[in-house]
Coordinates of C-alpha atoms and ligand atoms in Angstrom, one line a residue:
M1 CA 34.9 11.1 40.1
K2 CA 33.5 7.8 39.3
A3 CA 30.0 8.8 39.9
K4 CA 30.5 11.0 37.2
L5 CA 31.4 8.4 35.0
I6 CA 28.3 5.8 35.9
I7 CA 26.1 8.3 34.8
P8 CA 26.8 8.7 31.9
A9 CA 27.8 5.0 31.3
I10 CA 23.9 4.1 32.5
F11 CA 22.8 6.8 29.7
I12 CA 24.9 5.2 27.1
S13 CA 24.2 1.4 28.0
S14 CA 20.1 1.7 28.2
L15 CA 20.2 3.7 24.7
L16 CA 22.3 0.2 23.6
L17 CA 19.7 -1.9 25.1
T18 CA 16.9 0.3 23.5
F19 CA 18.5 0.4 20.2
S20 CA 18.7 -3.6 20.0
C21 CA 15.4 -3.8 21.8
K22 CA 14.1 -1.9 18.8
N23 CA 15.9 -3.9 16.1
E24 CA 15.0 -7.7 17.4
K25 CA 11.3 -5.9 17.3
K26 CA 11.6 -5.1 13.8
A27 CA 13.5 -8.5 12.9
A28 CA 9.9 -9.9 14.9
A29 CA 7.4 -8.1 13.0
V30 CA 5.3 -9.0 10.3
P31 CA 5.8 -8.4 6.8
E32 CA 4.2 -5.4 6.2
V33 CA 0.4 -5.6 4.7
K34 CA 0.5 -3.6 0.9
R35 CA -1.8 -0.5 1.4
Q36 CA -4.4 -0.1 -1.1
E37 CA -3.4 3.2 -3.5
W38 CA -7.3 4.1 -2.8
A39 CA -10.5 2.6 -1.9
I40 CA -14.2 3.3 -1.9
V41 CA -17.4 1.3 -0.7
M42 CA -21.0 2.4 -0.9
H43 CA -24.4 1.3 0.4
G44 CA -27.9 2.1 -1.3
G45 CA -29.4 0.6 2.6
A46 CA -30.0 -2.5 3.5
G47 CA -33.3 -4.8 3.9
D48 CA -35.3 -7.9 4.0
M49 CA -36.5 -7.2 0.2
A50 CA -37.9 -10.1 -1.9
Q51 CA -36.1 -11.3 -4.5
E52 CA -38.9 -12.3 -6.5
R53 CA -41.0 -8.8 -6.0
M54 CA -37.3 -7.2 -7.5
T55 CA -37.8 -6.8 -11.3
P56 CA -35.3 -7.6 -13.6
E57 CA -36.1 -3.7 -14.8
L58 CA -35.7 -2.3 -11.1
D59 CA -32.6 -5.0 -10.1
S60 CA -30.6 -3.3 -13.4
A61 CA -31.9 0.1 -12.4
Y62 CA -30.4 -0.1 -9.0
R63 CA -27.1 -1.5 -10.2
R64 CA -27.0 0.9 -12.8
G65 CA -27.4 3.9 -10.1
L66 CA -24.9 2.5 -7.5
K67 CA -22.2 1.8 -10.2
E68 CA -22.8 5.4 -11.4
A69 CA -22.3 6.5 -8.0
I70 CA -19.2 4.7 -7.0
N71 CA -17.3 5.5 -10.7
T72 CA -17.7 8.8 -9.6
G73 CA -15.7 8.6 -6.6
K74 CA -13.5 6.3 -8.0
K75 CA -12.4 8.6 -10.4
I76 CA -11.6 11.3 -8.1
L77 CA -9.7 8.8 -5.8
S78 CA -7.8 7.6 -8.9
E79 CA -6.8 11.2 -9.9
G80 CA -5.5 12.2 -6.6
G81 CA -8.6 13.8 -5.0
S82 CA -9.8 13.6 -1.3
A83 CA -11.9 10.8 0.2
L84 CA -14.3 13.6 1.3
D85 CA -14.5 15.1 -1.7
A86 CA -15.6 11.2 -3.0
V87 CA -17.6 10.8 -0.3
E88 CA -19.9 13.8 -0.9
A89 CA -19.7 13.7 -4.8
S90 CA -20.6 10.2 -4.7
I91 CA -23.5 10.3 -2.6
R92 CA -24.9 13.6 -4.3
K93 CA -25.2 11.0 -7.1
L94 CA -27.3 8.8 -5.4
E95 CA -29.4 11.7 -3.5
D96 CA -30.4 12.7 -6.7
N97 CA -31.5 9.3 -7.8
P98 CA -35.0 9.1 -6.7
L99 CA -34.6 4.7 -6.6
F100 CA -32.8 5.3 -3.3
N101 CA -34.0 7.2 0.3
A102 CA -32.0 10.2 0.0
G103 CA -32.3 13.3 -1.1
K104 CA -35.2 13.1 -4.0
G105 CA -37.3 9.8 -3.4
A106 CA -36.9 10.2 0.6
V107 CA -39.5 8.4 2.6
F108 CA -42.4 10.0 3.8
T109 CA -43.0 10.7 7.5
H110 CA -46.5 10.0 9.0
D111 CA -47.5 13.6 8.0
G112 CA -46.5 13.1 4.0
K113 CA -43.3 15.2 4.1
N114 CA -39.7 14.4 3.4
E115 CA -37.1 15.4 6.5
L116 CA -33.4 14.5 5.5
D117 CA -30.9 13.7 7.4
A118 CA -27.0 13.6 6.9
A119 CA -23.7 13.3 8.0
I120 CA -19.9 13.1 6.8
M121 CA -16.8 13.0 9.3
D122 CA -13.0 13.5 8.3
G123 CA -10.7 10.7 9.2
S124 CA -7.8 12.7 9.4
N125 CA -9.0 14.9 11.7
L126 CA -11.9 13.7 13.2
A127 CA -14.0 16.7 12.1
A128 CA -17.4 16.4 11.3
G129 CA -20.6 17.8 10.0
A130 CA -24.4 16.9 10.1
V131 CA -27.7 18.1 9.8
A132 CA -31.6 17.0 10.5
G133 CA -34.9 16.5 9.8
V134 CA -34.2 19.5 6.8
M135 CA -36.6 19.7 4.3
D136 CA -35.7 22.2 1.5
I137 CA -32.0 21.8 1.0
K138 CA -31.3 19.3 -2.1
N139 CA -28.2 17.4 -1.4
P140 CA -28.3 17.3 2.4
I141 CA -24.5 15.4 2.1
T142 CA -23.4 18.5 0.7
A143 CA -25.1 20.7 3.7
A144 CA -23.6 18.3 6.1
R145 CA -20.2 19.4 4.8
T146 CA -20.7 22.7 4.3
V147 CA -21.7 22.7 8.3
M148 CA -18.3 20.7 8.8
T149 CA -16.2 23.2 7.4
K150 CA -18.0 27.0 7.6
S151 CA -19.8 26.6 10.8
E152 CA -18.7 26.0 14.6
H153 CA -20.7 23.4 14.9
V154 CA -21.3 19.7 14.4
M155 CA -24.9 19.1 13.8
L156 CA -27.8 21.8 12.8
T157 CA -31.5 20.7 12.7
G158 CA -34.7 21.9 10.7
I159 CA -34.8 25.9 10.4
G160 CA -31.9 26.4 11.3
A161 CA -30.0 24.0 9.1
S162 CA -32.0 25.7 5.9
L163 CA -31.1 29.4 6.8
F164 CA -27.2 27.9 6.9
A165 CA -27.7 26.2 3.9
K166 CA -29.4 29.2 2.1
E167 CA -26.7 31.6 3.7
Q168 CA -23.9 29.2 2.5
G169 CA -25.5 29.8 -0.7
L170 CA -26.5 25.7 -0.8
E171 CA -29.3 25.3 -3.9
I172 CA -32.7 25.2 -1.9
V173 CA -35.6 23.2 -3.4
P174 CA -39.5 23.5 -2.9
P175 CA -40.4 20.5 -0.2
S176 CA -42.3 19.2 -3.7
Y177 CA -39.0 18.4 -5.2
F178 CA -38.8 15.4 -2.9
Y179 CA -42.2 14.3 -3.5
T180 CA -42.4 11.6 -6.0
E181 CA -45.3 10.1 -5.2
T182 CA -47.3 10.2 -8.7
R183 CA -43.9 9.3 -10.3
F184 CA -42.6 6.5 -8.0
G185 CA -46.0 5.4 -5.8
E186 CA -45.1 2.1 -6.5
L187 CA -41.9 2.2 -5.6
Q188 CA -42.9 4.4 -2.1
E189 CA -45.4 1.1 -1.2
I190 CA -42.1 -0.6 -1.7
L191 CA -40.0 1.7 0.6
K192 CA -42.5 1.4 3.0
K193 CA -42.7 -2.2 3.7
E194 CA -38.8 -2.6 3.0
K195 CA -37.8 0.0 5.0
M196 CA -34.6 0.2 3.0
G197 CA -32.7 2.8 0.9
T198 CA -30.6 4.9 2.8
V199 CA -26.9 5.8 1.1
G200 CA -23.8 6.1 2.0
C201 CA -20.2 6.0 1.4
C202 CA -16.6 5.0 3.0
A203 CA -13.1 6.3 1.1
L204 CA -9.5 6.1 1.6
D205 CA -7.5 8.7 -0.3
K206 CA -4.0 8.1 -1.8
N207 CA -2.9 10.6 1.0
G208 CA -3.8 7.9 3.6
N209 CA -6.8 9.4 4.7
L210 CA -10.3 8.1 5.6
A211 CA -14.1 9.8 5.0
A212 CA -17.6 8.6 5.9
G213 CA -21.2 10.2 4.8
T214 CA -24.7 9.1 5.1
S215 CA -27.6 10.1 3.5
T216 CA -31.1 9.5 4.4
G217 CA -34.8 9.7 4.6
G218 CA -34.7 8.2 7.5
M219 CA -37.3 5.3 8.7
P220 CA -40.6 5.4 6.2
N221 CA -43.6 6.7 8.4
K222 CA -41.7 8.4 11.5
K223 CA -43.8 11.0 13.3
Y224 CA -42.4 13.8 15.6
N225 CA -39.2 15.0 13.8
R226 CA -37.9 11.3 14.9
V227 CA -34.2 11.8 14.1
G228 CA -32.4 8.6 13.2
D229 CA -28.8 7.1 13.3
A230 CA -27.1 8.4 9.4
P231 CA -26.3 12.2 11.1
I232 CA -25.5 11.4 14.3
I233 CA -21.6 10.7 14.7
G234 CA -20.5 7.5 16.1
A235 CA -24.0 6.1 15.6
G236 CA -24.5 5.9 11.9
T237 CA -21.7 7.5 10.5
Y238 CA -17.6 7.7 11.7
A239 CA -14.5 8.1 10.5
N240 CA -11.3 7.7 12.4
N241 CA -7.7 7.1 10.3
A242 CA -6.2 5.3 12.8
T243 CA -9.2 2.7 12.3
C244 CA -11.6 2.5 10.0
A245 CA -14.8 4.7 8.0
V246 CA -18.2 2.9 8.6
S247 CA -21.5 4.1 7.5
A248 CA -24.8 2.3 8.6
T249 CA -28.1 1.6 7.6
G250 CA -30.9 -0.3 9.3
H251 CA -33.1 0.7 12.3
G252 CA -31.8 4.1 13.6
E253 CA -33.3 3.0 17.1
Y254 CA -30.7 0.3 17.8
F255 CA -28.1 2.0 16.0
I256 CA -27.7 5.0 17.7
R257 CA -28.2 2.9 21.2
W258 CA -25.7 0.6 20.3
T259 CA -23.1 3.2 18.9
V260 CA -22.5 1.0 15.4
A261 CA -19.9 3.1 13.7
H262 CA -18.1 3.9 16.7
D263 CA -18.4 0.4 18.0
I264 CA -16.5 -1.3 15.3
S265 CA -13.5 1.9 15.6
A266 CA -13.4 0.8 19.2
L267 CA -13.2 -2.8 18.7
M268 CA -10.1 -2.1 16.3
E269 CA -8.9 1.0 18.3
Y270 CA -8.7 -0.9 21.9
K271 CA -9.2 -4.9 21.0
G272 CA -7.3 -4.9 18.2
L273 CA -9.9 -6.6 16.3
S274 CA -9.5 -6.4 12.4
L275 CA -12.0 -4.1 10.5
K276 CA -13.7 -7.5 9.3
D277 CA -13.9 -8.8 12.9
A278 CA -14.9 -6.0 14.1
S279 CA -17.7 -5.3 11.7
E280 CA -19.0 -9.0 11.9
L281 CA -18.9 -8.7 15.6
V282 CA -20.9 -6.1 15.5
V283 CA -23.7 -6.5 12.9
N284 CA -23.9 -10.5 12.6
D285 CA -23.5 -10.8 16.5
K286 CA -24.4 -7.9 18.5
L287 CA -27.6 -6.1 16.2
V288 CA -28.9 -9.7 16.0
K289 CA -28.9 -10.1 19.3
A290 CA -30.5 -7.2 20.0
G291 CA -33.3 -7.7 17.5
A292 CA -32.1 -4.8 15.3
K293 CA -31.6 -5.3 11.3
G294 CA -29.1 -3.8 9.4
G295 CA -25.4 -3.6 8.0
V296 CA -22.5 -1.3 7.6
I297 CA -20.5 -0.9 4.7
C298 CA -16.3 -0.4 6.1
L299 CA -13.0 0.5 5.3
D300 CA -10.0 0.5 6.9
N301 CA -6.6 2.6 6.9
L302 CA -5.4 -0.2 4.5
G303 CA -8.0 -0.2 2.2
N304 CA -9.7 -3.2 3.3
I305 CA -13.2 -3.5 3.1
S306 CA -16.6 -5.2 4.9
M307 CA -20.0 -5.1 4.2
P308 CA -21.7 -7.3 6.5
F309 CA -25.8 -7.2 6.9
N310 CA -28.2 -9.2 8.8
T311 CA -31.2 -8.6 6.6
K312 CA -32.1 -10.6 3.1
G313 CA -30.1 -8.1 1.2
M314 CA -28.0 -4.7 0.9
F315 CA -27.5 -2.6 -1.9
R316 CA -24.1 -2.6 -2.0
T317 CA -20.7 -1.2 -4.3
F318 CA -16.5 -1.1 -3.8
A319 CA -13.8 -0.3 -6.2
T320 CA -10.0 -0.4 -5.2
A321 CA -6.8 0.7 -6.7
D322 CA -6.1 -2.8 -7.5
G323 CA -8.9 -3.1 -10.0
K324 CA -11.2 -4.9 -8.1
E325 CA -14.9 -3.8 -7.8
G326 CA -18.1 -5.4 -7.7
T327 CA -22.1 -4.4 -7.1
Y328 CA -24.2 -6.6 -5.3
I329 CA -28.0 -6.5 -3.8
F330 CA -28.9 -9.7 -2.3
K331 CA -27.3 -11.8 0.1
G332 CA -25.4 -14.6 -1.2
E333 CA -24.3 -13.0 -4.5
K334 CA -20.3 -13.8 -4.9
E335 CA -18.2 -11.2 -3.2
Ligands
LIG1 N1 -31.1 4.1 9.5 C1 -31.9 5.0 8.6 C2 -33.3 5.1 9.8 O1 -32.7 4.9 10.7 C3 -32.7 4.3 8.1 C4 -32.5 3.2 7.0 O2 -30.8 3.1 7.1 O3 -32.9 2.7 6.7 O4 -33.2 6.8 10.3

């Protein structure tokens, strides 16, 4: 009889204890941080570009290109569209802009070809898609998204990726579409020296979903079907609603081995670092010590943005629901 009473008593008192502990926790909790309704950040590559070599015309053309791209994503997000749609559409703008090393405007391989890499990731379910070494898909970021949604795979390369894109009805162009030497010979020279112009985007939508995407022609003068970090999930591209979205730009051979994008997310997840501290640690400490040049743009699930780089400049632009926005190229520009 007694035993029968003791068990429910233990149960009730432990319930009460849990309840009071929960309440205590609540009382001690820090005030809730307000989350941005939506946010978006993009890069157009990082490098040691010499400010004196940038003509005022080129400077404003780059800034105009970045603003056009971010405005595309901003419109989608403010109207309630998804982070994935914003990432894809904004990156397509820069892929179509010959100033950037992605899509039209991609740098040349050692053999004078253009081989393009791209990836996209959905932070809500960790779905991802990527293409590498493609030569005739007009918008590799769309191909990456199609791999994510319409195939059972994460990454397709070369001829197989092209075949898949054709089957899916994506826009195919002759490889000469990417060949912009006559019109942009001068620019190619700059890109070759500065090794920059990759594009990337991270977005947070009104539903709290994060997405990241990156698209590039890779490193100029690359050989033997070299693939960089951009299409490798966790290296150049990563998104996870639990932590952040990241898109990287820089010397891919380092970004792959230092698993840069995932490292930032892991530092947040396992060490509780803020987005800013995690991204600064990776870019301005770990990568610097490794001798790797580059930067990242990233966005956490509250809409905080961080854009660290360890080069002289990084094309970058952002916009948030509270009306803040900015477009920058060089280090030291007031953000
Ligand atoms: N990360 C790219 C690659 O290694 C290049 C770049 O971002 O400039 O392919």
